[in-house]
Amino acid sequence: MTEALAIDDGIEYPTRDGRPVAETPLHYKRLADAAHALFTHYETRPGAYVGVNMMVYDERGNPRRFLSPDIFVAFGVEDRERDIYKIWEERAPSFVLEMTSKSTRKEDERKMVRYARWGVTEYFLYDPRREYVKPPLRAFELVRGAYRAMRPVTLSNRERGIPSSTLGLELWLEGSVLRFYDPATGRNLLTPRQAQLRAEVARLETIAARSEAIAARSDADAARSDADAARSDADVARSEAEAANARAAEEAAKRKQLEAELARRKR
């Protein structure tokens, strides 16, 4: 069922076009992986917005005039949630990525013309199944209102790929998987699975550190107990020694007293 959002003088702009999010389960997985990487990368950066399979309208008052990029990134826009994206209220995306296939080839070519009119700086085509795009990752940059193909180069991570000046990231293929390399950190952006594994490792390391801290506190408590016991034993020993000395002094005093008494009697 098509959802709609009534705005702009009562005109309803649909939030969905009724089409599936992705062509195949593989396309969906690759789309989800790429979206997660970019969402995570930009979630703390003000003014950057990542849209996924969102209805983008480019003509006010015309709810039929839209495109749904698989992924787009816009900069210099308000940090807020959106159901649709209206170019006349926002800014045109700077970056668009389309997951393409044989069945969407003609549509992707038509989209390319519209994206150029919008002023999208970079347009990337990614063919997860390697069905027709050769190489399976291609990119185009907007030059004087028309797109010019960008050539693959050797990236900072020594892989062949295409740097995106708008994202500040480098896109490359690990097998058939699209990866985003961040030259600022020297690392690839994580896929959901990698992020999950890293979080699990961090959780286990936290548990291990907590266990070590508890063990260290237990050892410290045991050491303190031993020290307290040793001090207690020393106090007992001191008390016994003092009592023994007191008894010895008392007996010595009694002996002296008896000796003095005996000496008196002899006289």
Short mmCIF file of C-alpha atoms in Angstrom, two decimals:
data_model
loop_
_atom_site.label_atom_id
_atom_site.label_comp_id
_atom_site.label_asym_id
_atom_site.label_seq_id
_atom_site.Cartn_x
_atom_site.Cartn_y
_atom_site.Cartn_z
CA MET A 1 0.00 0.00 0.00
CA THR A 2 1.32 3.44 -0.95
CA GLU A 3 1.80 5.79 1.97
CA ALA A 4 1.38 9.53 1.49
CA LEU A 5 2.34 12.66 3.38
CA ALA A 6 0.01 15.66 2.92
CA ILE A 7 2.09 18.82 2.74
CA ASP A 8 2.62 21.88 0.55
CA ASP A 9 -0.81 23.42 0.08
CA GLY A 10 -2.61 20.15 0.68
CA ILE A 11 -0.80 18.23 -2.06
CA GLU A 12 0.04 14.65 -1.09
CA TYR A 13 3.55 13.47 -1.87
CA PRO A 14 3.79 9.64 -1.61
CA THR A 15 6.54 8.29 0.61
CA ARG A 16 6.69 4.97 -1.27
CA ASP A 17 6.34 4.06 -4.92
CA GLY A 18 5.17 0.48 -4.26
CA ARG A 19 8.28 -1.06 -5.78
CA PRO A 20 10.61 -3.43 -3.90
CA VAL A 21 13.54 -1.86 -2.12
CA ALA A 22 16.03 -3.95 -4.09
CA GLU A 23 16.08 -6.09 -7.23
CA THR A 24 17.21 -9.33 -5.53
CA PRO A 25 18.23 -10.50 -2.03
CA LEU A 26 21.87 -9.97 -3.07
CA HIS A 27 21.13 -6.39 -4.15
CA TYR A 28 19.32 -5.82 -0.85
CA LYS A 29 22.25 -7.12 1.18
CA ARG A 30 24.76 -5.01 -0.73
CA LEU A 31 22.48 -1.99 -0.38
CA ALA A 32 22.11 -2.56 3.37
CA ASP A 33 25.87 -2.95 3.80
CA ALA A 34 26.63 0.27 1.90
CA ALA A 35 23.88 2.19 3.69
CA HIS A 36 25.11 1.05 7.11
CA ALA A 37 28.66 2.13 6.31
CA LEU A 38 27.58 5.62 5.24
CA PHE A 39 24.99 6.05 8.02
CA THR A 40 27.65 5.21 10.61
CA HIS A 41 30.25 7.44 8.96
CA TYR A 42 28.01 10.52 8.87
CA GLU A 43 25.80 10.06 11.93
CA THR A 44 27.87 12.45 14.05
CA ARG A 45 28.63 14.95 11.28
CA PRO A 46 26.30 17.95 11.27
CA GLY A 47 24.78 18.96 7.96
CA ALA A 48 25.24 15.58 6.25
CA TYR A 49 22.22 13.47 5.35
CA VAL A 50 22.17 9.91 3.96
CA GLY A 51 19.01 8.83 2.17
CA VAL A 52 18.21 5.25 1.20
CA ASN A 53 15.54 4.34 -1.36
CA MET A 54 13.81 7.61 -0.56
CA MET A 55 11.39 9.48 -2.81
CA VAL A 56 13.18 12.63 -4.00
CA TYR A 57 10.90 15.25 -5.55
CA ASP A 58 12.27 17.94 -7.84
CA GLU A 59 9.15 19.90 -8.87
CA ARG A 60 6.98 21.63 -6.33
CA GLY A 61 3.30 20.77 -6.66
CA ASN A 62 3.95 17.72 -8.87
CA PRO A 63 3.81 14.49 -6.82
CA ARG A 64 4.56 12.45 -9.95
CA ARG A 65 7.93 14.08 -10.50
CA PHE A 66 10.36 12.06 -8.40
CA LEU A 67 13.25 9.60 -8.42
CA SER A 68 14.24 7.07 -5.74
CA PRO A 69 18.04 6.83 -5.59
CA ASP A 70 19.26 3.66 -3.90
CA ILE A 71 21.59 5.80 -1.77
CA PHE A 72 22.27 9.52 -1.81
CA VAL A 73 24.27 11.88 0.39
CA ALA A 74 23.45 15.56 0.73
CA PHE A 75 25.51 18.17 2.55
CA GLY A 76 24.61 21.47 4.15
CA VAL A 77 21.10 20.37 5.09
CA GLU A 78 19.20 20.30 8.36
CA ASP A 79 19.81 17.39 10.75
CA ARG A 80 16.37 15.81 11.01
CA GLU A 81 14.34 12.77 10.02
CA ARG A 82 12.52 12.90 6.70
CA ASP A 83 9.81 10.82 5.00
CA ILE A 84 10.52 12.34 1.60
CA TYR A 85 13.18 14.68 0.21
CA LYS A 86 12.16 17.84 -1.65
CA ILE A 87 14.95 19.50 -3.57
CA TRP A 88 13.25 22.93 -3.57
CA GLU A 89 13.34 22.91 0.25
CA GLU A 90 16.74 21.27 0.62
CA ARG A 91 19.85 20.98 -1.53
CA ALA A 92 20.38 18.56 -4.35
CA PRO A 93 22.37 15.49 -3.30
CA SER A 94 26.09 15.67 -3.95
CA PHE A 95 26.52 11.91 -4.28
CA VAL A 96 24.26 9.18 -5.67
CA LEU A 97 24.88 5.43 -5.74
CA GLU A 98 22.66 3.10 -7.76
CA MET A 99 22.69 -0.69 -7.45
CA THR A 100 22.17 -1.65 -11.06
CA SER A 101 21.24 -4.76 -13.00
CA LYS A 102 20.21 -5.76 -16.50
CA SER A 103 16.56 -5.15 -15.70
CA THR A 104 17.20 -1.63 -14.34
CA ARG A 105 19.81 -0.61 -16.89
CA LYS A 106 17.58 1.66 -19.00
CA GLU A 107 16.06 3.26 -15.93
CA ASP A 108 19.51 3.96 -14.47
CA GLU A 109 20.52 5.63 -17.75
CA ARG A 110 17.41 7.83 -17.63
CA LYS A 111 18.12 8.68 -14.00
CA MET A 112 21.60 9.80 -14.99
CA VAL A 113 20.13 12.60 -17.13
CA ARG A 114 17.88 13.76 -14.28
CA TYR A 115 20.71 13.65 -11.75
CA ALA A 116 22.78 15.88 -14.03
CA ARG A 117 19.91 18.37 -14.13
CA TRP A 118 19.70 18.30 -10.35
CA GLY A 119 23.41 19.05 -10.12
CA VAL A 120 24.47 15.78 -8.46
CA THR A 121 28.25 16.05 -8.40
CA GLU A 122 29.05 12.32 -8.48
CA TYR A 123 27.01 9.41 -9.79
CA PHE A 124 28.20 5.86 -9.02
CA LEU A 125 26.89 2.67 -10.63
CA TYR A 126 27.50 -0.63 -8.85
CA ASP A 127 26.61 -3.99 -10.39
CA PRO A 128 26.75 -6.60 -7.56
CA ARG A 129 26.14 -9.47 -9.96
CA ARG A 130 28.52 -8.20 -12.65
CA GLU A 131 25.70 -8.57 -15.18
CA TYR A 132 26.48 -5.73 -17.53
CA VAL A 133 28.56 -2.96 -16.00
CA LYS A 134 32.22 -3.46 -16.86
CA PRO A 135 33.98 -2.92 -14.60
CA PRO A 136 31.17 -3.58 -12.06
CA LEU A 137 31.87 -0.27 -10.31
CA ARG A 138 31.73 2.86 -12.45
CA ALA A 139 31.54 6.51 -11.55
CA PHE A 140 30.79 9.79 -13.28
CA GLU A 141 31.51 13.36 -12.25
CA LEU A 142 29.50 16.37 -13.31
CA VAL A 143 31.53 18.68 -15.56
CA ARG A 144 29.80 21.72 -17.09
CA GLY A 145 26.37 20.14 -16.75
CA ALA A 146 27.25 16.72 -18.19
CA TYR A 147 28.70 13.55 -16.71
CA ARG A 148 32.23 12.46 -17.47
CA ALA A 149 33.47 8.97 -16.61
CA MET A 150 35.95 8.74 -13.73
CA ARG A 151 38.82 6.32 -14.20
CA PRO A 152 39.75 3.71 -11.58
CA VAL A 153 43.07 4.43 -9.89
CA THR A 154 45.30 2.86 -7.27
CA LEU A 155 43.84 3.99 -3.95
CA SER A 156 45.49 4.79 -0.64
CA ASN A 157 44.97 1.17 0.46
CA ARG A 158 46.74 -0.03 -2.72
CA GLU A 159 43.52 -1.40 -4.19
CA ARG A 160 42.05 -0.36 -7.52
CA GLY A 161 38.98 1.79 -7.12
CA ILE A 162 37.47 5.23 -7.51
CA PRO A 163 37.94 8.07 -5.01
CA SER A 164 34.91 10.23 -4.23
CA SER A 165 35.86 13.85 -3.65
CA THR A 166 32.38 14.66 -2.35
CA LEU A 167 32.50 11.94 0.34
CA GLY A 168 36.21 12.08 1.08
CA LEU A 169 36.13 8.29 0.76
CA GLU A 170 37.50 5.78 -1.72
CA LEU A 171 35.18 3.15 -3.20
CA TRP A 172 36.50 -0.25 -4.24
CA LEU A 173 35.38 -3.84 -4.63
CA GLU A 174 36.47 -6.62 -2.32
CA GLY A 175 35.44 -9.49 -4.58
CA SER A 176 31.90 -8.40 -5.38
CA VAL A 177 31.41 -6.43 -2.14
CA LEU A 178 31.46 -2.64 -2.31
CA ARG A 179 33.76 -1.16 0.32
CA PHE A 180 34.39 2.40 1.45
CA TYR A 181 37.96 3.21 2.47
CA ASP A 182 38.59 6.26 4.63
CA PRO A 183 42.11 7.61 3.94
CA ALA A 184 41.82 9.85 7.02
CA THR A 185 41.74 6.84 9.34
CA GLY A 186 43.44 4.29 7.09
CA ARG A 187 40.51 1.89 7.53
CA ASN A 188 37.53 0.59 5.61
CA LEU A 189 34.09 1.55 6.85
CA LEU A 190 32.56 -1.46 8.57
CA THR A 191 29.80 -3.65 7.21
CA PRO A 192 26.98 -4.51 9.65
CA ARG A 193 28.51 -7.96 10.21
CA GLN A 194 31.94 -6.48 10.91
CA ALA A 195 30.44 -3.89 13.24
CA GLN A 196 28.58 -6.65 15.08
CA LEU A 197 31.74 -8.73 15.44
CA ARG A 198 33.73 -5.72 16.61
CA ALA A 199 31.02 -4.88 19.16
CA GLU A 200 31.05 -8.50 20.37
CA VAL A 201 34.83 -8.44 20.72
CA ALA A 202 34.60 -5.15 22.62
CA ARG A 203 31.89 -6.64 24.87
CA LEU A 204 34.02 -9.71 25.63
CA GLU A 205 37.08 -7.53 26.26
CA THR A 206 35.00 -5.41 28.65
CA ILE A 207 33.82 -8.54 30.47
CA ALA A 208 37.39 -9.84 30.65
CA ALA A 209 38.67 -6.50 31.92
CA ARG A 210 35.87 -6.38 34.49
CA SER A 211 36.71 -9.93 35.61
CA GLU A 212 40.38 -9.02 35.89
CA ALA A 213 39.48 -5.94 37.92
CA ILE A 214 37.28 -8.03 40.23
CA ALA A 215 40.07 -10.60 40.62
CA ALA A 216 42.57 -7.82 41.33
CA ARG A 217 40.22 -6.33 43.94
CA SER A 218 39.77 -9.80 45.45
CA ASP A 219 43.53 -10.29 45.60
CA ALA A 220 43.92 -6.85 47.15
CA ASP A 221 41.21 -7.65 49.71
CA ALA A 222 42.94 -10.98 50.50
CA ALA A 223 46.26 -9.18 50.86
CA ARG A 224 44.64 -6.64 53.17
CA SER A 225 43.07 -9.46 55.17
CA ASP A 226 46.44 -11.20 55.43
CA ALA A 227 48.02 -7.93 56.53
CA ASP A 228 45.27 -7.39 59.09
CA ALA A 229 45.72 -10.95 60.35
CA ALA A 230 49.49 -10.43 60.56
CA ARG A 231 48.96 -7.20 62.50
CA SER A 232 46.51 -8.99 64.79
CA ASP A 233 49.01 -11.82 65.36
CA ALA A 234 51.69 -9.23 66.09
CA ASP A 235 49.39 -7.45 68.53
CA VAL A 236 48.63 -10.79 70.30
CA ALA A 237 52.34 -11.63 70.42
CA ARG A 238 53.09 -8.17 71.82
CA SER A 239 50.35 -8.54 74.42
CA GLU A 240 51.60 -11.99 75.43
CA ALA A 241 55.17 -10.71 75.64
CA GLU A 242 54.08 -7.75 77.75
CA ALA A 243 52.06 -10.05 80.03
CA ALA A 244 55.04 -12.43 80.36
CA ASN A 245 57.34 -9.52 81.14
CA ALA A 246 54.87 -8.22 83.69
CA ARG A 247 54.66 -11.66 85.35
CA ALA A 248 58.43 -12.01 85.36
CA ALA A 249 58.80 -8.55 86.90
CA GLU A 250 56.20 -9.37 89.50
CA GLU A 251 57.91 -12.66 90.39
CA ALA A 252 61.28 -10.95 90.57
CA ALA A 253 59.84 -8.33 92.88
CA LYS A 254 58.34 -11.07 95.10
CA ARG A 255 61.68 -12.90 95.21
CA LYS A 256 63.47 -9.76 96.26
CA GLN A 257 60.84 -9.14 98.90
CA LEU A 258 61.23 -12.71 100.32
CA GLU A 259 65.01 -12.48 100.23
CA ALA A 260 64.84 -9.20 102.09
CA GLU A 261 62.48 -10.74 104.67
CA LEU A 262 64.78 -13.75 105.17
CA ALA A 263 67.76 -11.52 105.63
CA ARG A 264 65.97 -9.54 108.28
CA ARG A 265 65.05 -12.71 110.22
CA LYS A 266 68.60 -13.95 110.23
CA ARG A 267 69.71 -10.88 111.99
#
